[in-house]
Short mmCIF file of the N, C-alpha and C atoms (twelve columns), coordinates in Angstrom:
data_MODEL
# 
_entry.id   MODEL 
# 
loop_
_atom_site.group_PDB 
_atom_site.id 
_atom_site.type_symbol 
_atom_site.label_atom_id 
_atom_site.label_alt_id 
_atom_site.label_comp_id 
_atom_site.label_asym_id 
_atom_site.label_seq_id 
_atom_site.Cartn_x 
_atom_site.Cartn_y 
_atom_site.Cartn_z 
_atom_site.pdbx_PDB_model_num 
ATOM 1   N N  . MET A 1   6.002  7.908   -7.436 1 
ATOM 2   C CA . MET A 1   6.473  7.948   -6.188 1 
ATOM 3   C C  . MET A 1   6.436  6.401   -5.545 1 
ATOM 4   N N  . THR A 2   7.466  5.847   -5.189 1 
ATOM 5   C CA . THR A 2   7.645  4.559   -4.654 1 
ATOM 6   C C  . THR A 2   6.872  4.478   -3.132 1 
ATOM 7   N N  . ALA A 3   6.309  3.304   -2.917 1 
ATOM 8   C CA . ALA A 3   5.787  2.987   -1.693 1 
ATOM 9   C C  . ALA A 3   6.763  2.808   -0.646 1 
ATOM 10  N N  . THR A 4   6.675  3.237   0.495  1 
ATOM 11  C CA . THR A 4   7.568  3.158   1.709  1 
ATOM 12  C C  . THR A 4   7.853  1.496   2.029  1 
ATOM 13  N N  . GLN A 5   9.160  1.233   1.974  1 
ATOM 14  C CA . GLN A 5   9.399  0.001   2.538  1 
ATOM 15  C C  . GLN A 5   9.024  -0.352  3.786  1 
ATOM 16  N N  . GLN A 6   8.157  -1.555  3.984  1 
ATOM 17  C CA . GLN A 6   7.528  -1.854  5.350  1 
ATOM 18  C C  . GLN A 6   8.391  -3.111  5.896  1 
ATOM 19  N N  . ILE A 7   8.898  -2.691  7.132  1 
ATOM 20  C CA . ILE A 7   9.745  -3.528  7.711  1 
ATOM 21  C C  . ILE A 7   9.187  -4.155  8.978  1 
ATOM 22  N N  . LEU A 8   9.180  -5.471  9.127  1 
ATOM 23  C CA . LEU A 8   8.883  -6.108  10.293 1 
ATOM 24  C C  . LEU A 8   9.831  -6.246  11.277 1 
ATOM 25  N N  . ILE A 9   9.461  -5.924  12.647 1 
ATOM 26  C CA . ILE A 9   10.443 -5.926  13.720 1 
ATOM 27  C C  . ILE A 9   10.181 -7.124  14.608 1 
ATOM 28  N N  . VAL A 10  11.070 -8.210  14.891 1 
ATOM 29  C CA . VAL A 10  10.749 -9.181  15.754 1 
ATOM 30  C C  . VAL A 10  11.675 -9.014  16.786 1 
ATOM 31  N N  . GLU A 11  11.276 -8.349  18.009 1 
ATOM 32  C CA . GLU A 11  11.966 -8.231  19.040 1 
ATOM 33  C C  . GLU A 11  11.421 -8.312  20.381 1 
ATOM 34  N N  . ASP A 12  11.861 -9.044  21.314 1 
ATOM 35  C CA . ASP A 12  11.023 -9.259  22.616 1 
ATOM 36  C C  . ASP A 12  11.313 -8.261  23.667 1 
ATOM 37  N N  . GLU A 13  12.179 -7.423  23.532 1 
ATOM 38  C CA . GLU A 13  12.552 -6.241  24.299 1 
ATOM 39  C C  . GLU A 13  11.735 -5.004  23.887 1 
ATOM 40  N N  . PRO A 14  10.719 -4.511  24.610 1 
ATOM 41  C CA . PRO A 14  9.789  -3.514  24.061 1 
ATOM 42  C C  . PRO A 14  10.590 -2.170  23.812 1 
ATOM 43  N N  . LEU A 15  11.616 -1.791  24.664 1 
ATOM 44  C CA . LEU A 15  12.260 -0.546  24.478 1 
ATOM 45  C C  . LEU A 15  13.083 -0.676  23.199 1 
ATOM 46  N N  . ILE A 16  13.758 -1.883  22.897 1 
ATOM 47  C CA . ILE A 16  14.662 -1.837  21.726 1 
ATOM 48  C C  . ILE A 16  13.578 -1.851  20.695 1 
ATOM 49  N N  . ALA A 17  12.393 -2.433  20.581 1 
ATOM 50  C CA . ALA A 17  11.479 -2.572  19.660 1 
ATOM 51  C C  . ALA A 17  11.112 -1.016  19.174 1 
ATOM 52  N N  . MET A 18  10.742 -0.314  20.490 1 
ATOM 53  C CA . MET A 18  10.391 0.999   20.151 1 
ATOM 54  C C  . MET A 18  11.459 1.878   19.373 1 
ATOM 55  N N  . MET A 19  12.758 1.636   19.968 1 
ATOM 56  C CA . MET A 19  13.903 2.544   19.385 1 
ATOM 57  C C  . MET A 19  13.971 2.159   17.840 1 
ATOM 58  N N  . LEU A 20  13.848 0.724   17.665 1 
ATOM 59  C CA . LEU A 20  13.951 0.372   16.151 1 
ATOM 60  C C  . LEU A 20  12.778 1.068   15.261 1 
ATOM 61  N N  . GLU A 21  11.607 1.196   15.736 1 
ATOM 62  C CA . GLU A 21  10.586 1.809   15.240 1 
ATOM 63  C C  . GLU A 21  10.961 3.444   14.807 1 
ATOM 64  N N  . ASP A 22  11.318 3.964   15.974 1 
ATOM 65  C CA . ASP A 22  11.731 5.369   15.765 1 
ATOM 66  C C  . ASP A 22  12.906 5.470   14.373 1 
ATOM 67  N N  . PHE A 23  14.142 4.596   14.794 1 
ATOM 68  C CA . PHE A 23  14.942 4.657   13.463 1 
ATOM 69  C C  . PHE A 23  14.158 4.360   12.334 1 
ATOM 70  N N  . LEU A 24  13.351 3.547   11.964 1 
ATOM 71  C CA . LEU A 24  12.628 3.296   10.869 1 
ATOM 72  C C  . LEU A 24  12.094 4.532   10.290 1 
ATOM 73  N N  . GLU A 25  11.348 5.111   11.301 1 
ATOM 74  C CA . GLU A 25  10.418 6.500   10.812 1 
ATOM 75  C C  . GLU A 25  11.524 7.502   10.449 1 
ATOM 76  N N  . VAL A 26  12.693 7.650   11.007 1 
ATOM 77  C CA . VAL A 26  13.819 8.569   10.604 1 
ATOM 78  C C  . VAL A 26  14.269 8.248   9.297  1 
ATOM 79  N N  . LEU A 27  14.308 6.910   9.122  1 
ATOM 80  C CA . LEU A 27  14.958 6.311   7.719  1 
ATOM 81  C C  . LEU A 27  13.891 6.450   6.742  1 
ATOM 82  N N  . ASP A 28  12.706 6.831   6.850  1 
ATOM 83  C CA . ASP A 28  11.692 6.775   5.706  1 
ATOM 84  C C  . ASP A 28  11.250 5.322   5.598  1 
ATOM 85  N N  . LYS A 29  11.145 4.496   6.548  1 
ATOM 86  C CA . LYS A 29  10.545 2.965   6.257  1 
ATOM 87  C C  . LYS A 29  9.457  3.069   7.087  1 
ATOM 88  N N  . GLY A 30  8.661  2.065   6.657  1 
ATOM 89  C CA . GLY A 30  7.436  1.951   7.308  1 
ATOM 90  C C  . GLY A 30  7.533  0.719   8.477  1 
ATOM 91  N N  . VAL A 31  6.702  0.689   9.483  1 
ATOM 92  C CA . VAL A 31  6.802  -0.570  10.270 1 
ATOM 93  C C  . VAL A 31  5.622  -1.536  10.057 1 
ATOM 94  N N  . ALA A 32  5.856  -2.604  9.547  1 
ATOM 95  C CA . ALA A 32  4.952  -3.544  9.008  1 
ATOM 96  C C  . ALA A 32  4.264  -4.251  10.248 1 
ATOM 97  N N  . GLY A 33  4.874  -4.188  11.229 1 
ATOM 98  C CA . GLY A 33  4.608  -4.691  12.682 1 
ATOM 99  C C  . GLY A 33  5.679  -4.900  13.445 1 
ATOM 100 N N  . SER A 34  5.458  -4.981  14.983 1 
ATOM 101 C CA . SER A 34  6.305  -5.088  16.003 1 
ATOM 102 C C  . SER A 34  5.830  -6.111  16.643 1 
ATOM 103 N N  . VAL A 35  6.411  -7.400  16.643 1 
ATOM 104 C CA . VAL A 35  5.910  -8.592  17.338 1 
ATOM 105 C C  . VAL A 35  7.141  -9.189  18.208 1 
ATOM 106 N N  . ASP A 36  6.775  -9.827  19.019 1 
ATOM 107 C CA . ASP A 36  7.924  -10.528 20.093 1 
ATOM 108 C C  . ASP A 36  7.733  -11.873 20.218 1 
ATOM 109 N N  . THR A 37  6.992  -12.676 19.274 1 
ATOM 110 C CA . THR A 37  7.163  -14.222 19.416 1 
ATOM 111 C C  . THR A 37  7.236  -14.656 18.091 1 
ATOM 112 N N  . VAL A 38  7.512  -15.884 17.925 1 
ATOM 113 C CA . VAL A 38  7.665  -16.539 16.549 1 
ATOM 114 C C  . VAL A 38  6.190  -16.610 15.883 1 
ATOM 115 N N  . ALA A 39  5.342  -16.936 16.915 1 
ATOM 116 C CA . ALA A 39  3.915  -17.249 16.376 1 
ATOM 117 C C  . ALA A 39  3.382  -15.942 15.724 1 
ATOM 118 N N  . ASP A 40  3.596  -14.814 16.470 1 
ATOM 119 C CA . ASP A 40  3.048  -13.568 15.899 1 
ATOM 120 C C  . ASP A 40  3.719  -13.149 14.818 1 
ATOM 121 N N  . ALA A 41  4.940  -13.396 14.477 1 
ATOM 122 C CA . ALA A 41  5.811  -13.033 13.483 1 
ATOM 123 C C  . ALA A 41  5.114  -13.852 12.170 1 
ATOM 124 N N  . LEU A 42  4.960  -15.038 12.420 1 
ATOM 125 C CA . LEU A 42  4.508  -15.982 11.252 1 
ATOM 126 C C  . LEU A 42  3.214  -15.473 10.970 1 
ATOM 127 N N  . LYS A 43  2.096  -15.205 11.795 1 
ATOM 128 C CA . LYS A 43  0.852  -14.633 11.492 1 
ATOM 129 C C  . LYS A 43  0.995  -13.508 10.730 1 
ATOM 130 N N  . ARG A 44  1.812  -12.564 11.264 1 
ATOM 131 C CA . ARG A 44  2.000  -11.235 10.478 1 
ATOM 132 C C  . ARG A 44  2.587  -11.514 9.066  1 
ATOM 133 N N  . ILE A 45  3.654  -12.251 8.889  1 
ATOM 134 C CA . ILE A 45  4.092  -12.543 7.409  1 
ATOM 135 C C  . ILE A 45  2.861  -13.027 6.610  1 
ATOM 136 N N  . GLU A 46  2.153  -14.090 7.165  1 
ATOM 137 C CA . GLU A 46  0.980  -14.616 6.418  1 
ATOM 138 C C  . GLU A 46  0.063  -13.464 5.827  1 
ATOM 139 N N  . GLU A 47  -0.054 -12.379 6.719  1 
ATOM 140 C CA . GLU A 47  -0.946 -11.366 6.347  1 
ATOM 141 C C  . GLU A 47  -0.403 -10.490 5.055  1 
ATOM 142 N N  . GLY A 48  0.818  -10.677 4.865  1 
ATOM 143 C CA . GLY A 48  1.398  -10.112 3.774  1 
ATOM 144 C C  . GLY A 48  1.659  -8.464  3.909  1 
ATOM 145 N N  . GLY A 49  2.253  -7.929  2.885  1 
ATOM 146 C CA . GLY A 49  2.794  -6.656  3.091  1 
ATOM 147 C C  . GLY A 49  4.064  -6.268  3.826  1 
ATOM 148 N N  . VAL A 50  4.841  -7.405  3.990  1 
ATOM 149 C CA . VAL A 50  6.225  -7.266  4.475  1 
ATOM 150 C C  . VAL A 50  7.255  -7.278  3.367  1 
ATOM 151 N N  . ASP A 51  8.156  -6.075  3.589  1 
ATOM 152 C CA . ASP A 51  9.214  -6.151  2.599  1 
ATOM 153 C C  . ASP A 51  10.505 -6.363  2.945  1 
ATOM 154 N N  . GLY A 52  10.661 -6.332  4.464  1 
ATOM 155 C CA . GLY A 52  11.889 -6.648  4.893  1 
ATOM 156 C C  . GLY A 52  11.765 -6.841  6.445  1 
ATOM 157 N N  . ALA A 53  12.952 -7.468  7.206  1 
ATOM 158 C CA . ALA A 53  12.595 -7.764  8.395  1 
ATOM 159 C C  . ALA A 53  13.865 -7.542  9.264  1 
ATOM 160 N N  . ILE A 54  13.630 -7.323  10.549 1 
ATOM 161 C CA . ILE A 54  14.843 -7.287  11.614 1 
ATOM 162 C C  . ILE A 54  14.426 -8.373  12.604 1 
ATOM 163 N N  . LEU A 55  15.252 -9.324  12.650 1 
ATOM 164 C CA . LEU A 55  14.907 -10.457 13.510 1 
ATOM 165 C C  . LEU A 55  15.955 -10.631 14.728 1 
ATOM 166 N N  . ASP A 56  15.283 -10.356 15.897 1 
ATOM 167 C CA . ASP A 56  16.236 -10.746 17.119 1 
ATOM 168 C C  . ASP A 56  16.364 -12.244 17.088 1 
ATOM 169 N N  . VAL A 57  17.594 -12.753 17.094 1 
ATOM 170 C CA . VAL A 57  18.068 -14.128 16.967 1 
ATOM 171 C C  . VAL A 57  17.238 -14.947 18.240 1 
ATOM 172 N N  . ASN A 58  17.511 -14.283 19.242 1 
ATOM 173 C CA . ASN A 58  17.048 -15.068 20.614 1 
ATOM 174 C C  . ASN A 58  15.785 -14.294 21.162 1 
ATOM 175 N N  . LEU A 59  14.654 -14.951 21.334 1 
ATOM 176 C CA . LEU A 59  13.488 -14.311 21.790 1 
ATOM 177 C C  . LEU A 59  12.973 -14.894 23.212 1 
ATOM 178 N N  . ARG A 60  12.069 -14.266 23.797 1 
ATOM 179 C CA . ARG A 60  11.823 -14.712 25.115 1 
ATOM 180 C C  . ARG A 60  11.634 -16.134 25.361 1 
ATOM 181 N N  . GLY A 61  11.976 -16.590 26.528 1 
ATOM 182 C CA . GLY A 61  11.776 -18.000 26.819 1 
ATOM 183 C C  . GLY A 61  12.444 -19.146 25.962 1 
ATOM 184 N N  . GLY A 62  13.674 -18.592 25.401 1 
ATOM 185 C CA . GLY A 62  14.503 -19.429 24.712 1 
ATOM 186 C C  . GLY A 62  14.174 -19.593 23.406 1 
ATOM 187 N N  . GLU A 63  13.162 -19.070 22.959 1 
ATOM 188 C CA . GLU A 63  12.641 -18.985 21.568 1 
ATOM 189 C C  . GLU A 63  13.731 -18.582 20.400 1 
ATOM 190 N N  . LYS A 64  13.976 -19.072 19.401 1 
ATOM 191 C CA . LYS A 64  14.795 -18.757 18.190 1 
ATOM 192 C C  . LYS A 64  13.928 -18.159 17.046 1 
ATOM 193 N N  . SER A 65  14.429 -17.196 16.369 1 
ATOM 194 C CA . SER A 65  13.574 -16.677 15.307 1 
ATOM 195 C C  . SER A 65  13.891 -17.391 13.886 1 
ATOM 196 N N  . THR A 66  14.546 -18.655 14.141 1 
ATOM 197 C CA . THR A 66  14.917 -19.473 12.822 1 
ATOM 198 C C  . THR A 66  13.619 -19.594 11.982 1 
ATOM 199 N N  . ALA A 67  12.412 -20.081 12.515 1 
ATOM 200 C CA . ALA A 67  11.177 -20.409 11.816 1 
ATOM 201 C C  . ALA A 67  10.585 -19.039 11.151 1 
ATOM 202 N N  . VAL A 68  10.910 -17.949 11.663 1 
ATOM 203 C CA . VAL A 68  10.401 -16.800 10.940 1 
ATOM 204 C C  . VAL A 68  11.521 -16.511 9.749  1 
ATOM 205 N N  . ALA A 69  12.710 -16.694 9.933  1 
ATOM 206 C CA . ALA A 69  13.713 -16.493 8.812  1 
ATOM 207 C C  . ALA A 69  13.261 -17.592 7.761  1 
ATOM 208 N N  . GLU A 70  12.918 -18.575 8.055  1 
ATOM 209 C CA . GLU A 70  12.511 -19.773 7.043  1 
ATOM 210 C C  . GLU A 70  11.427 -19.239 6.335  1 
ATOM 211 N N  . ALA A 71  10.457 -18.710 7.068  1 
ATOM 212 C CA . ALA A 71  9.067  -18.236 6.445  1 
ATOM 213 C C  . ALA A 71  9.360  -17.030 5.564  1 
ATOM 214 N N  . LEU A 72  10.289 -16.071 5.877  1 
ATOM 215 C CA . LEU A 72  10.614 -14.875 5.183  1 
ATOM 216 C C  . LEU A 72  11.551 -15.366 3.857  1 
ATOM 217 N N  . ALA A 73  12.396 -16.376 4.053  1 
ATOM 218 C CA . ALA A 73  13.168 -16.851 3.036  1 
ATOM 219 C C  . ALA A 73  12.222 -17.444 1.808  1 
ATOM 220 N N  . ALA A 74  11.344 -18.322 2.275  1 
ATOM 221 C CA . ALA A 74  10.262 -19.011 1.281  1 
ATOM 222 C C  . ALA A 74  9.599  -18.049 0.435  1 
ATOM 223 N N  . ARG A 75  9.564  -16.833 1.105  1 
ATOM 224 C CA . ARG A 75  8.672  -15.737 0.228  1 
ATOM 225 C C  . ARG A 75  9.464  -14.598 -0.300 1 
ATOM 226 N N  . GLY A 76  10.863 -15.011 -0.278 1 
ATOM 227 C CA . GLY A 76  11.774 -13.998 -0.984 1 
ATOM 228 C C  . GLY A 76  11.831 -12.703 -0.286 1 
ATOM 229 N N  . VAL A 77  11.474 -12.688 1.049  1 
ATOM 230 C CA . VAL A 77  11.713 -11.299 1.829  1 
ATOM 231 C C  . VAL A 77  12.834 -11.367 2.251  1 
ATOM 232 N N  . PRO A 78  13.591 -10.228 2.133  1 
ATOM 233 C CA . PRO A 78  15.034 -10.038 2.780  1 
ATOM 234 C C  . PRO A 78  14.825 -9.721  4.260  1 
ATOM 235 N N  . PHE A 79  15.917 -10.137 5.013  1 
ATOM 236 C CA . PHE A 79  15.830 -9.973  6.490  1 
ATOM 237 C C  . PHE A 79  17.406 -9.684  6.968  1 
ATOM 238 N N  . VAL A 80  17.314 -9.114  8.149  1 
ATOM 239 C CA . VAL A 80  18.841 -9.101  8.766  1 
ATOM 240 C C  . VAL A 80  18.613 -9.546  10.220 1 
ATOM 241 N N  . PHE A 81  19.700 -10.228 10.855 1 
ATOM 242 C CA . PHE A 81  19.405 -10.775 12.161 1 
ATOM 243 C C  . PHE A 81  19.974 -9.705  13.014 1 
ATOM 244 N N  . ALA A 82  19.403 -9.581  14.216 1 
ATOM 245 C CA . ALA A 82  19.956 -8.572  15.152 1 
ATOM 246 C C  . ALA A 82  20.333 -9.480  16.136 1 
ATOM 247 N N  . THR A 83  21.629 -9.465  16.563 1 
ATOM 248 C CA . THR A 83  22.263 -10.345 17.588 1 
ATOM 249 C C  . THR A 83  23.310 -9.388  18.378 1 
ATOM 250 N N  . GLY A 84  23.598 -9.923  19.713 1 
ATOM 251 C CA . GLY A 84  24.641 -9.240  20.504 1 
ATOM 252 C C  . GLY A 84  25.831 -10.140 20.527 1 
ATOM 253 N N  . GLY A 85  25.790 -11.148 19.721 1 
ATOM 254 C CA . GLY A 85  26.862 -12.120 19.740 1 
ATOM 255 C C  . GLY A 85  27.383 -12.510 18.344 1 
ATOM 256 N N  . GLY A 86  28.023 -13.627 18.095 1 
ATOM 257 C CA . GLY A 86  28.593 -13.731 16.646 1 
ATOM 258 C C  . GLY A 86  27.552 -14.700 16.147 1 
ATOM 259 N N  . ASP A 87  27.935 -16.052 15.712 1 
ATOM 260 C CA . ASP A 87  26.867 -16.842 15.023 1 
ATOM 261 C C  . ASP A 87  26.040 -17.656 16.063 1 
ATOM 262 N N  . ASP A 88  26.156 -17.451 17.248 1 
ATOM 263 C CA . ASP A 88  25.550 -18.157 18.301 1 
ATOM 264 C C  . ASP A 88  24.048 -17.999 17.908 1 
ATOM 265 N N  . GLY A 89  23.284 -19.202 17.881 1 
ATOM 266 C CA . GLY A 89  21.934 -19.119 17.730 1 
ATOM 267 C C  . GLY A 89  21.439 -18.818 16.254 1 
ATOM 268 N N  . VAL A 90  22.310 -18.451 15.368 1 
ATOM 269 C CA . VAL A 90  21.805 -18.351 13.994 1 
ATOM 270 C C  . VAL A 90  22.021 -19.685 13.358 1 
ATOM 271 N N  . ALA A 91  20.980 -20.168 12.779 1 
ATOM 272 C CA . ALA A 91  20.910 -21.393 12.078 1 
ATOM 273 C C  . ALA A 91  22.148 -21.425 10.959 1 
ATOM 274 N N  . PRO A 92  22.728 -22.526 10.736 1 
ATOM 275 C CA . PRO A 92  23.829 -22.661 9.791  1 
ATOM 276 C C  . PRO A 92  23.372 -22.145 8.325  1 
ATOM 277 N N  . GLU A 93  22.087 -22.456 7.803  1 
ATOM 278 C CA . GLU A 93  21.680 -22.147 6.538  1 
ATOM 279 C C  . GLU A 93  21.604 -20.599 6.386  1 
ATOM 280 N N  . PHE A 94  21.384 -19.957 7.454  1 
ATOM 281 C CA . PHE A 94  21.277 -18.299 7.342  1 
ATOM 282 C C  . PHE A 94  22.407 -17.591 7.976  1 
ATOM 283 N N  . ARG A 95  23.626 -18.186 8.268  1 
ATOM 284 C CA . ARG A 95  24.899 -17.604 8.471  1 
ATOM 285 C C  . ARG A 95  25.307 -16.622 7.514  1 
ATOM 286 N N  . ASP A 96  24.841 -16.462 6.264  1 
ATOM 287 C CA . ASP A 96  25.393 -15.587 5.351  1 
ATOM 288 C C  . ASP A 96  24.629 -14.414 5.251  1 
ATOM 289 N N  . ARG A 97  23.544 -14.488 6.193  1 
ATOM 290 C CA . ARG A 97  22.678 -13.266 5.864  1 
ATOM 291 C C  . ARG A 97  23.130 -12.317 6.856  1 
ATOM 292 N N  . PRO A 98  22.823 -10.805 6.348  1 
ATOM 293 C CA . PRO A 98  23.384 -9.619  7.061  1 
ATOM 294 C C  . PRO A 98  23.056 -9.618  8.586  1 
ATOM 295 N N  . ARG A 99  24.010 -8.946  9.442  1 
ATOM 296 C CA . ARG A 99  23.793 -8.905  10.686 1 
ATOM 297 C C  . ARG A 99  23.778 -7.684  11.198 1 
ATOM 298 N N  . LEU A 100 22.865 -7.255  12.354 1 
ATOM 299 C CA . LEU A 100 22.790 -5.937  12.928 1 
ATOM 300 C C  . LEU A 100 23.227 -6.142  14.455 1 
ATOM 301 N N  . GLN A 101 24.503 -5.682  14.634 1 
ATOM 302 C CA . GLN A 101 24.826 -5.841  16.050 1 
ATOM 303 C C  . GLN A 101 24.336 -4.938  17.116 1 
ATOM 304 N N  . LYS A 102 23.998 -5.560  18.091 1 
ATOM 305 C CA . LYS A 102 23.667 -4.638  19.349 1 
ATOM 306 C C  . LYS A 102 24.913 -4.133  19.931 1 
ATOM 307 N N  . PRO A 103 24.765 -3.077  20.583 1 
ATOM 308 C CA . PRO A 103 23.694 -2.219  20.662 1 
ATOM 309 C C  . PRO A 103 23.431 -1.566  19.388 1 
ATOM 310 N N  . PHE A 104 22.217 -1.313  19.114 1 
ATOM 311 C CA . PHE A 104 21.957 -0.648  17.746 1 
ATOM 312 C C  . PHE A 104 22.330 0.883   17.605 1 
ATOM 313 N N  . THR A 105 22.713 1.129   16.645 1 
ATOM 314 C CA . THR A 105 22.808 2.697   16.332 1 
ATOM 315 C C  . THR A 105 22.027 2.819   15.044 1 
ATOM 316 N N  . MET A 106 21.536 4.106   14.960 1 
ATOM 317 C CA . MET A 106 21.020 4.575   13.709 1 
ATOM 318 C C  . MET A 106 21.902 4.151   12.410 1 
ATOM 319 N N  . ASP A 107 23.061 4.565   12.532 1 
ATOM 320 C CA . ASP A 107 23.964 4.230   11.449 1 
ATOM 321 C C  . ASP A 107 24.030 2.754   11.139 1 
ATOM 322 N N  . GLY A 108 24.046 2.032   12.139 1 
ATOM 323 C CA . GLY A 108 24.090 0.369   11.893 1 
ATOM 324 C C  . GLY A 108 22.701 -0.030  11.413 1 
ATOM 325 N N  . VAL A 109 21.652 0.518   11.686 1 
ATOM 326 C CA . VAL A 109 20.311 0.110   11.125 1 
ATOM 327 C C  . VAL A 109 20.256 0.661   9.506  1 
ATOM 328 N N  . ALA A 110 20.805 1.724   9.462  1 
ATOM 329 C CA . ALA A 110 20.612 2.294   8.119  1 
ATOM 330 C C  . ALA A 110 21.587 1.250   7.188  1 
ATOM 331 N N  . LYS A 111 22.745 1.006   7.573  1 
ATOM 332 C CA . LYS A 111 23.555 0.160   6.733  1 
ATOM 333 C C  . LYS A 111 22.842 -1.271  6.419  1 
ATOM 334 N N  . ALA A 112 22.469 -1.802  7.534  1 
ATOM 335 C CA . ALA A 112 21.863 -3.156  7.508  1 
ATOM 336 C C  . ALA A 112 20.731 -3.059  6.684  1 
ATOM 337 N N  . LEU A 113 19.781 -2.102  6.590  1 
ATOM 338 C CA . LEU A 113 18.598 -2.182  5.714  1 
ATOM 339 C C  . LEU A 113 19.047 -1.563  4.261  1 
ATOM 340 N N  . GLU A 114 20.046 -1.021  4.156  1 
ATOM 341 C CA . GLU A 114 20.616 -0.621  2.545  1 
ATOM 342 C C  . GLU A 114 20.850 -2.012  1.991  1 
ATOM 343 N N  . GLY A 115 21.058 -3.096  2.496  1 
ATOM 344 C CA . GLY A 115 21.397 -4.348  1.849  1 
ATOM 345 C C  . GLY A 115 20.234 -5.135  1.518  1 
ATOM 346 N N  . LEU A 116 19.115 -4.732  1.977  1 
ATOM 347 C CA . LEU A 116 17.846 -5.452  1.718  1 
ATOM 348 C C  . LEU A 116 17.288 -5.238  0.525  1 
# 
């Protein structure tokens, strides 16, 4: 039996983060952590055990999740960007990464994670 894929959620809206956690549970994925800042995300990635991630592009206080994407890419960990817009805020080097459009649906999350 294969281990459950552990997905890190980087989302600054608590209700959205909880909804994503529920979706992951239904999709038989584990939650490697749910964090709302770049610093917390980088710390969690450093601890290991992250198989994939859902990154909100724009976090609280104008913070962007680009540094998190760079840390994941450096470790070969796949991720999707969660965004309400188009390429706004997604660093040019990551524009080829899969996107999860807001508002999230179970189907949308399932499809985005299939690509990881």
